[in-house]
Coordinates of C-alpha atoms in Angstrom, one line a residue:
Chain A
M17 CA 14.1 -0.2 54.2
L18 CA 16.7 0.8 52.3
L19 CA 16.4 4.7 53.4
N20 CA 15.7 3.7 56.9
N21 CA 19.3 1.5 56.8
L22 CA 21.2 4.2 54.9
F23 CA 20.3 7.2 57.5
D24 CA 21.3 4.7 60.4
D25 CA 24.5 3.4 59.0
P26 CA 26.8 6.1 56.8
A27 CA 29.3 3.0 56.1
R28 CA 26.4 1.0 54.1
A29 CA 25.3 4.1 52.3
D30 CA 28.9 4.6 51.1
R31 CA 28.9 1.0 50.2
L32 CA 25.9 1.1 48.2
I33 CA 27.1 4.4 46.3
S34 CA 30.4 2.3 45.5
I35 CA 28.2 -0.7 44.1
A36 CA 26.0 1.3 42.3
Q37 CA 28.8 2.9 40.5
S38 CA 31.3 -0.1 40.0
S39 CA 28.1 -1.9 38.5
F40 CA 26.9 1.0 36.4
L41 CA 29.7 0.6 33.5
P42 CA 29.1 -3.5 33.5
L43 CA 25.3 -3.0 33.1
V44 CA 25.8 -0.4 30.4
K45 CA 28.3 -2.6 29.0
G46 CA 25.9 -5.5 28.9
A47 CA 23.1 -3.3 27.7
L48 CA 25.2 -1.9 24.6
T49 CA 27.0 -5.3 23.6
Y50 CA 24.1 -7.4 24.0
T51 CA 20.7 -6.3 24.8
L52 CA 20.6 -3.6 22.0
S53 CA 22.5 -5.8 19.4
L54 CA 20.1 -8.9 20.2
T55 CA 17.1 -6.3 19.8
L56 CA 18.3 -4.7 16.6
I57 CA 19.2 -8.2 14.7
S58 CA 16.2 -9.7 15.9
F59 CA 13.7 -7.0 15.3
F60 CA 15.6 -6.5 11.5
F61 CA 15.1 -10.6 10.7
G62 CA 11.7 -10.7 12.7
L63 CA 10.5 -7.7 10.4
I64 CA 11.4 -9.7 7.3
L65 CA 9.7 -12.7 8.3
A66 CA 6.4 -10.5 9.7
I67 CA 6.5 -8.9 6.0
L68 CA 6.5 -12.4 4.2
I69 CA 4.0 -13.9 6.4
A70 CA 2.0 -11.0 6.0
L71 CA 2.0 -11.5 2.4
A72 CA 1.4 -15.4 3.0
R73 CA -1.6 -14.6 4.7
I74 CA -3.4 -12.1 2.1
S75 CA -2.0 -14.4 -0.6
R76 CA -4.6 -16.1 -2.9
V77 CA -2.8 -19.3 -2.9
Q78 CA -4.7 -21.3 -0.2
P79 CA -1.9 -23.6 1.3
L80 CA 0.2 -20.6 1.8
D81 CA -2.3 -18.5 3.8
W82 CA -2.8 -22.1 5.9
I83 CA 1.0 -22.2 7.0
A84 CA 1.1 -18.6 8.2
R85 CA -1.9 -18.8 10.2
L86 CA -0.6 -21.7 12.1
Y87 CA 2.9 -20.3 12.6
V88 CA 1.1 -17.2 13.9
S89 CA -1.1 -19.5 16.3
V90 CA 2.0 -21.4 17.7
I91 CA 4.1 -18.2 18.2
R92 CA 1.1 -16.3 19.8
G93 CA 0.1 -19.5 21.8
T94 CA 3.2 -20.4 23.5
P95 CA 5.8 -18.5 26.1
L96 CA 8.6 -16.9 24.5
L97 CA 10.5 -18.3 27.4
V98 CA 9.7 -21.6 26.3
Q99 CA 10.5 -21.1 22.8
L100 CA 13.7 -20.0 23.8
F101 CA 14.1 -22.9 26.2
V102 CA 13.2 -25.3 23.1
I103 CA 15.5 -23.9 21.0
F104 CA 18.8 -23.5 23.4
Y105 CA 17.9 -26.5 25.5
G106 CA 15.9 -28.7 23.5
L107 CA 17.3 -29.0 20.2
P108 CA 20.7 -30.0 21.2
S109 CA 18.8 -33.4 22.0
I110 CA 18.3 -34.1 18.5
G111 CA 21.8 -33.1 17.7
V112 CA 21.5 -29.1 16.6
T113 CA 23.6 -27.2 19.5
I114 CA 23.5 -23.5 18.8
D115 CA 25.1 -20.9 20.8
P116 CA 23.3 -19.1 23.4
F117 CA 23.2 -15.6 21.4
P118 CA 22.3 -17.1 18.1
S119 CA 19.6 -19.2 19.6
A120 CA 18.5 -15.7 21.5
V121 CA 18.4 -14.0 17.9
I122 CA 16.6 -17.1 16.3
G123 CA 13.9 -17.2 19.1
F124 CA 13.3 -13.5 19.2
S125 CA 13.2 -13.2 15.3
L126 CA 10.6 -16.0 15.1
N127 CA 8.8 -14.4 17.8
V128 CA 8.9 -10.8 16.2
G129 CA 7.9 -12.3 13.1
G130 CA 4.5 -13.8 14.3
Y131 CA 3.5 -11.1 16.1
A132 CA 4.7 -8.2 13.8
S133 CA 3.2 -10.2 10.7
E134 CA -0.3 -9.4 12.1
I135 CA 0.7 -5.5 12.3
V136 CA 1.8 -5.7 8.7
R137 CA -1.2 -7.4 7.3
A138 CA -3.4 -5.1 8.9
A139 CA -1.2 -2.3 7.4
I140 CA -1.5 -3.8 3.8
L141 CA -4.9 -4.2 4.0
S142 CA -5.7 -0.6 5.3
I143 CA -4.3 0.9 1.9
P144 CA -7.3 1.6 -0.5
K145 CA -8.0 -1.0 -3.2
G146 CA -7.8 2.0 -5.5
Q147 CA -4.1 2.4 -5.0
W148 CA -3.5 -1.4 -6.4
E149 CA -5.6 -0.6 -9.1
A150 CA -3.9 2.6 -9.9
A151 CA -0.6 0.6 -9.7
S152 CA -1.9 -1.8 -12.0
S153 CA -3.1 0.6 -14.5
I154 CA 0.6 2.1 -15.1
G155 CA 1.7 -1.5 -15.6
M156 CA 3.3 -2.3 -12.4
S157 CA 3.7 -5.9 -11.4
Y158 CA 2.3 -7.2 -8.2
R159 CA 5.7 -6.7 -6.8
Q160 CA 6.3 -3.4 -8.2
A161 CA 3.2 -2.3 -6.7
L162 CA 4.0 -3.9 -3.4
Q163 CA 7.4 -2.4 -3.1
R164 CA 6.5 1.2 -4.6
I165 CA 3.3 1.9 -3.8
I166 CA 1.6 -0.2 -0.8
L167 CA 4.6 -1.0 1.5
P168 CA 6.0 2.5 1.8
Q169 CA 2.1 3.5 2.8
A170 CA 2.0 0.7 5.0
A171 CA 4.8 1.6 6.7
R172 CA 3.5 4.8 7.8
V173 CA 0.4 3.2 9.2
S174 CA 2.3 0.3 11.2
I175 CA 4.9 2.7 12.7
P176 CA 3.2 3.3 16.3
P177 CA 2.2 -0.4 16.7
L178 CA 5.6 -1.8 15.6
S179 CA 7.4 0.7 17.6
N180 CA 5.4 -1.1 20.7
S181 CA 6.6 -4.4 19.3
F182 CA 10.2 -3.1 19.5
I183 CA 10.0 -1.8 23.1
S184 CA 8.7 -4.8 24.2
L185 CA 11.2 -6.7 22.5
I186 CA 13.6 -4.8 24.3
K187 CA 12.3 -5.8 27.4
D188 CA 11.9 -9.1 26.2
T189 CA 15.7 -9.7 25.6
S190 CA 16.0 -10.0 29.5
L191 CA 14.4 -13.4 29.0
A192 CA 17.6 -14.3 27.1
A193 CA 19.4 -14.3 30.9
A194 CA 17.6 -17.6 31.1
I195 CA 19.7 -19.3 28.2
L196 CA 22.8 -17.9 29.2
V197 CA 23.1 -14.8 27.2
S198 CA 25.3 -12.2 29.3
E199 CA 22.9 -9.2 28.2
M200 CA 22.2 -6.6 30.9
F201 CA 19.7 -8.5 33.3
R202 CA 22.1 -11.5 33.7
K203 CA 25.1 -9.2 34.4
A204 CA 22.4 -7.7 37.1
Q205 CA 21.7 -11.1 38.4
E206 CA 25.7 -11.6 38.8
I207 CA 26.1 -8.3 40.5
A208 CA 23.5 -8.8 42.6
A209 CA 24.5 -12.4 43.6
A210 CA 28.1 -11.3 44.3
T211 CA 27.2 -8.0 46.4
Y212 CA 24.0 -9.4 47.9
E213 CA 22.4 -6.1 46.7
P214 CA 19.6 -7.0 44.7
L215 CA 17.2 -4.3 45.4
L216 CA 19.7 -1.7 44.4
V217 CA 21.3 -3.5 41.3
Y218 CA 17.9 -4.5 39.7
I219 CA 16.2 -1.1 40.0
E220 CA 19.4 0.3 38.6
A221 CA 19.1 -2.2 35.6
A222 CA 14.9 -1.0 35.4
L223 CA 16.1 2.6 34.7
I224 CA 18.6 1.5 32.3
Y225 CA 16.0 -0.1 30.5
W226 CA 13.7 2.6 30.5
V227 CA 16.1 5.4 29.7
I228 CA 16.5 3.1 26.3
C229 CA 13.0 3.0 26.0
L230 CA 12.6 6.6 26.5
V231 CA 15.2 7.1 23.7
L232 CA 13.4 5.0 21.4
S233 CA 10.0 6.9 22.0
F234 CA 11.5 9.9 20.9
I235 CA 12.9 8.4 17.8
Q236 CA 9.6 6.8 16.8
D237 CA 8.1 10.6 17.3
R238 CA 10.7 11.5 14.7
L239 CA 9.6 9.0 12.7
E240 CA 6.3 9.4 12.6
S241 CA 6.4 13.3 11.8
R242 CA 8.6 12.6 9.0
L243 CA 6.6 10.0 7.4
D244 CA 3.5 12.0 8.3
R245 CA 4.6 14.8 6.0
Y246 CA 2.4 13.6 2.9
V247 CA -0.8 13.5 5.2
A248 CA -3.2 16.4 5.5
K249 CA -3.2 17.9 9.1
Chain B
M17 CA -8.0 0.7 -32.0
I18 CA -10.2 -1.4 -29.7
T19 CA -12.7 -4.3 -30.6
I20 CA -14.7 -6.1 -28.1
N21 CA -16.6 -9.3 -29.1
D22 CA -19.2 -10.5 -27.0
L23 CA -17.9 -9.7 -23.9
H24 CA -19.5 -11.1 -20.5
K25 CA -18.8 -10.6 -16.8
S26 CA -21.1 -11.7 -13.8
F27 CA -20.1 -11.1 -10.2
N28 CA -21.6 -14.1 -8.7
Q29 CA -25.1 -14.3 -9.6
L30 CA -25.4 -10.8 -10.9
H31 CA -24.9 -10.9 -14.7
V32 CA -23.8 -7.2 -15.4
L33 CA -22.3 -7.5 -18.9
K34 CA -24.6 -9.7 -21.4
G35 CA -22.7 -9.8 -24.5
I36 CA -21.1 -6.4 -25.3
S37 CA -19.5 -5.8 -28.9
L38 CA -18.3 -2.5 -29.7
T39 CA -15.5 -1.3 -31.9
V40 CA -13.3 2.1 -31.4
E41 CA -11.3 3.3 -34.4
K42 CA -8.2 5.3 -33.7
G43 CA -8.2 8.7 -32.4
K44 CA -12.0 8.7 -32.1
V45 CA -13.6 9.4 -28.8
V46 CA -16.6 7.4 -27.5
V47 CA -18.5 8.4 -24.7
I48 CA -20.6 5.7 -22.6
I49 CA -23.9 6.8 -20.7
G50 CA -26.4 4.9 -18.9
P51 CA -28.1 4.8 -15.7
S52 CA -26.2 3.6 -12.8
G53 CA -26.0 -0.2 -12.6
S54 CA -26.1 -0.6 -16.4
G55 CA -22.3 -1.8 -16.4
K56 CA -20.5 0.9 -18.1
T57 CA -17.9 1.1 -15.5
T58 CA -17.5 -2.7 -15.6
L59 CA -17.1 -2.5 -19.1
L60 CA -14.4 0.2 -19.0
R61 CA -12.7 -1.5 -16.2
C62 CA -12.8 -4.6 -18.4
L63 CA -10.6 -2.9 -21.0
N64 CA -7.6 -2.9 -18.9
V65 CA -8.5 -6.0 -16.8
L66 CA -9.3 -4.7 -13.5
E67 CA -12.2 -6.7 -13.8
T68 CA -11.6 -10.2 -15.5
P69 CA -14.7 -10.7 -17.9
N70 CA -15.8 -14.1 -18.3
Q71 CA -16.4 -14.7 -21.6
G72 CA -15.3 -12.8 -24.9
K73 CA -12.6 -11.1 -26.5
I74 CA -10.8 -7.6 -26.5
Q75 CA -8.4 -6.3 -28.7
I76 CA -6.4 -3.3 -28.1
G77 CA -3.9 -2.3 -30.7
N78 CA -2.1 -5.5 -31.4
V79 CA -2.9 -7.4 -28.3
V80 CA -5.7 -9.8 -28.2
L81 CA -7.1 -11.6 -25.0
D82 CA -9.3 -14.2 -25.1
F83 CA -11.3 -14.7 -22.0
S84 CA -12.8 -18.0 -22.6
Q85 CA -9.2 -19.3 -22.0
N86 CA -7.6 -17.8 -19.1
P87 CA -5.3 -14.8 -20.6
A88 CA -1.3 -15.1 -19.7
K89 CA -0.4 -12.9 -17.2
A90 CA 2.2 -11.5 -19.9
D91 CA -0.3 -10.6 -22.3
I92 CA -2.6 -9.1 -19.5
A93 CA 0.5 -6.5 -18.8
R94 CA 1.1 -6.0 -22.5
L95 CA -2.9 -5.0 -22.9
R96 CA -2.4 -2.8 -20.1
R97 CA 0.4 -1.1 -21.5
Q98 CA -1.5 0.3 -24.3
T99 CA -4.2 2.0 -22.0
G100 CA -4.0 4.7 -19.3
M101 CA -6.7 4.8 -16.7
V102 CA -8.2 8.1 -15.2
F103 CA -10.3 7.0 -12.0
Q104 CA -13.2 8.8 -10.5
N105 CA -11.3 9.2 -7.1
Y106 CA -7.6 9.9 -8.8
N107 CA -6.1 7.3 -7.0
L108 CA -3.1 9.3 -7.0
F109 CA -0.1 7.8 -4.9
P110 CA -0.4 10.3 -1.7
H111 CA 3.2 9.6 -0.4
M112 CA 4.4 11.1 -3.6
T113 CA 4.4 14.8 -4.9
A114 CA 2.9 15.5 -8.5
L115 CA 5.8 14.9 -10.4
E116 CA 6.9 11.9 -8.4
N117 CA 3.4 10.4 -9.3
V118 CA 4.0 11.1 -13.0
M119 CA 7.2 10.1 -13.0
E120 CA 6.8 6.5 -11.2
G121 CA 5.3 4.5 -14.2
P122 CA 8.1 5.6 -16.9
I123 CA 10.7 4.7 -14.2
T124 CA 9.2 2.0 -12.7
V125 CA 7.9 0.4 -15.4
K126 CA 9.4 1.5 -18.6
K127 CA 13.1 1.6 -16.9
M128 CA 13.5 5.2 -18.2
D129 CA 16.2 7.2 -16.7
K130 CA 15.4 9.7 -14.0
A131 CA 16.5 12.7 -15.8
A132 CA 14.3 11.8 -19.0
A133 CA 11.2 11.0 -16.9
R134 CA 11.4 14.0 -15.4
D135 CA 11.2 16.0 -18.4
K136 CA 8.6 14.2 -19.2
A137 CA 6.8 14.3 -16.2
V138 CA 7.7 18.4 -16.2
H139 CA 6.2 18.7 -19.7
L140 CA 2.9 16.7 -19.1
L141 CA 1.9 18.7 -15.8
T142 CA 2.8 21.6 -17.7
K143 CA 0.2 20.4 -20.4
V144 CA -2.5 19.9 -17.9
G145 CA -1.6 23.4 -16.2
L146 CA 0.1 22.3 -13.1
A147 CA 3.6 23.5 -13.9
D148 CA 3.2 25.7 -10.7
K149 CA 2.3 22.8 -8.4
I150 CA 5.0 19.7 -9.4
N151 CA 6.3 19.6 -5.8
E152 CA 3.0 19.7 -4.1
Y153 CA 1.7 16.4 -2.6
P154 CA -1.7 15.2 -3.4
F155 CA -3.5 16.4 -0.3
Q156 CA -1.9 20.1 -1.0
L157 CA -3.9 19.8 -4.3
S158 CA -7.9 20.6 -5.2
G159 CA -9.9 17.7 -6.5
G160 CA -9.7 19.5 -10.1
Q161 CA -5.8 19.7 -9.8
Q162 CA -5.7 16.0 -8.4
Q163 CA -7.6 14.8 -11.1
R164 CA -5.4 16.8 -13.8
V165 CA -2.4 15.1 -12.0
G166 CA -4.2 11.6 -12.7
I167 CA -4.4 12.4 -16.5
A168 CA -0.7 13.2 -16.7
R169 CA 0.2 10.1 -14.8
A170 CA -1.9 8.1 -17.3
L171 CA -0.4 10.0 -20.6
A172 CA 3.1 9.5 -19.0
M173 CA 2.9 5.7 -20.5
D174 CA 2.1 7.1 -23.6
P175 CA -1.0 4.7 -24.0
Q176 CA -3.0 4.1 -27.4
V177 CA -6.0 4.4 -25.6
M178 CA -7.2 6.6 -22.5
L179 CA -9.9 5.3 -20.2
F180 CA -12.1 7.7 -18.1
D181 CA -13.9 6.3 -15.4
E182 CA -16.5 9.3 -14.4
P183 CA -13.4 11.4 -14.1
T184 CA -15.7 14.8 -12.8
S185 CA -18.2 12.6 -10.6
A186 CA -16.2 13.3 -7.2
L187 CA -15.6 16.9 -8.1
D188 CA -16.9 19.9 -6.9
P189 CA -18.8 21.7 -9.4
E190 CA -16.2 24.5 -9.7
W191 CA -13.5 22.0 -10.7
V192 CA -15.3 20.3 -13.5
G193 CA -14.3 22.6 -16.3
E194 CA -10.9 22.4 -15.9
V195 CA -10.8 18.7 -16.1
L196 CA -13.0 18.5 -18.9
K197 CA -10.9 21.3 -20.6
V198 CA -7.7 19.1 -20.4
M199 CA -9.5 16.0 -21.6
K200 CA -10.8 17.9 -24.5
Q201 CA -7.3 19.0 -25.5
V202 CA -6.0 15.5 -25.2
A203 CA -9.0 14.4 -27.5
Q204 CA -8.0 17.4 -30.0
E205 CA -4.4 15.8 -30.0
G206 CA -5.5 12.6 -31.7
M207 CA -6.0 10.3 -28.8
T208 CA -8.3 7.3 -28.8
M209 CA -10.8 7.8 -25.4
V210 CA -13.4 5.7 -24.0
I211 CA -15.3 8.2 -21.5
V212 CA -17.9 7.2 -18.9
T213 CA -19.5 10.3 -17.8
H214 CA -22.8 12.2 -17.1
E215 CA -21.4 15.4 -18.8
M216 CA -23.7 15.5 -21.4
A217 CA -22.7 18.8 -22.7
F218 CA -19.1 17.5 -22.9
A219 CA -20.3 14.4 -24.5
R220 CA -22.3 16.2 -27.3
E221 CA -19.0 18.5 -28.0
V222 CA -16.1 16.3 -28.0
A223 CA -17.7 12.2 -28.6
D224 CA -17.1 11.3 -31.9
K225 CA -19.8 8.4 -30.7
V226 CA -22.1 8.1 -27.9
I227 CA -23.3 4.6 -26.6
F228 CA -26.3 4.3 -24.1
M229 CA -25.8 1.3 -22.2
D230 CA -28.7 -0.3 -20.0
Q231 CA -28.9 -3.6 -17.9
G232 CA -25.6 -4.9 -19.2
V233 CA -26.3 -4.3 -22.9
I234 CA -25.5 -1.5 -25.0
L235 CA -29.0 -0.7 -26.3
E236 CA -28.1 2.3 -28.6
Q237 CA -25.3 4.0 -30.1
G238 CA -24.6 6.6 -32.4
K239 CA -23.6 10.3 -33.3
P240 CA -24.1 12.4 -30.5
E241 CA -26.7 14.6 -32.1
E242 CA -28.5 11.9 -33.5
L243 CA -28.5 10.1 -30.2
F244 CA -29.0 13.1 -28.2
T245 CA -31.8 14.8 -30.4
H246 CA -33.5 11.6 -31.7
P247 CA -33.0 8.6 -29.4
R248 CA -34.4 5.3 -31.1
E249 CA -35.2 3.6 -27.9
E250 CA -37.6 4.4 -25.4
R251 CA -35.2 3.9 -22.4
T252 CA -32.5 6.1 -23.9
R253 CA -35.4 8.7 -24.0
Q254 CA -36.4 8.3 -20.6
F255 CA -32.9 8.6 -19.3
L256 CA -32.0 11.6 -21.4
K257 CA -35.4 13.3 -19.9
L258 CA -34.3 12.4 -16.3
L259 CA -30.7 14.3 -16.7
R260 CA -32.8 17.5 -17.9

């Protein structure tokens, strides 16, 4: 359709090119200011939460394990969009009103925390018991063993699945459009509405998401080979 | 240096240690032998509380743990600080170089400053014959070299007692000699050592006392020449015969 129109109507082709050009900067700006910052901040807090939940899951203190299981179950068992709506549209009715951006950060962090905790837990459990024992045998406390011996090794194991979560998160941030965060997808919706060229604008947005994810995959490869330096090839 | 009094350990229904009592004097080398399942490794692991005994007392240096009450974490930590452990599978930290493996305890646990810890680690790695391997990662080292790093790592904490859990059992035969040589050297410097091993020639040469364990008890103990040449118990005789 688009192509046919272009050949039939040079004026429309010019118009499309000019819309593509004029929308590019606002979209990239939306990506840089909101999409990326939302992703980075949420992933940072989400990861801290994930480590805490993973530790609770492997803890010998039973109630901690139960609470962590319940949390993971709720996060995984409910749609992210619903979680965001509860925080942004729901909480004000009990007097808790949070701005769009912080609402989104809270929602995404809680979500990442739930999913990534299983990755972190599996990674910690994949480290041989002998590593814990060796750490204890030179006098380390649980915390020292975790920080110095176990987590650094678990980090290597969890890079590929965590990168997956990270890339999913970038794309999931488009859901923040629904709670009024002016990230890239919301910008795209606004431009599409104003120009009546949704196909063009949404494809443009899709391409920008894709490029961001390509760059991140590249960084993941670099990180993996760096962390693999101590593993026999 | 070490006094063990009526030590019991069960794993669920399985009674693995049935009342072990033993003393090891300072500077002596004790070798524990026995068939698999006799409890020798469990006994060694109880000595630094990698396994928690159900009952009995362990004294190492001036730290006493009574397992009929639950010992405090701090006391367990104090006991561990007196012991160095060498594992069958080395258990080196794979994400650290040989040098970093040896420096880790002094820096993280003893809060030694980095330069001093480094000097100490270099000294110890030189002593175990690995001066030229300090910057290698464990995967770049042979089994024998890894085990020698393991010994250096344990020595770096200045333990009063060194525990060796079948330190040569996972090694290819060609690497066994170099590890035993280092252990002998440590013994000659006056370290108190408890060794679980199947290296009878080594036991004969280095041990002050050999202990034969069977089915969770110490069946027989004595000087190596006595125990190896004139074992009193029939089970000991059978076991030694199997090894020949």
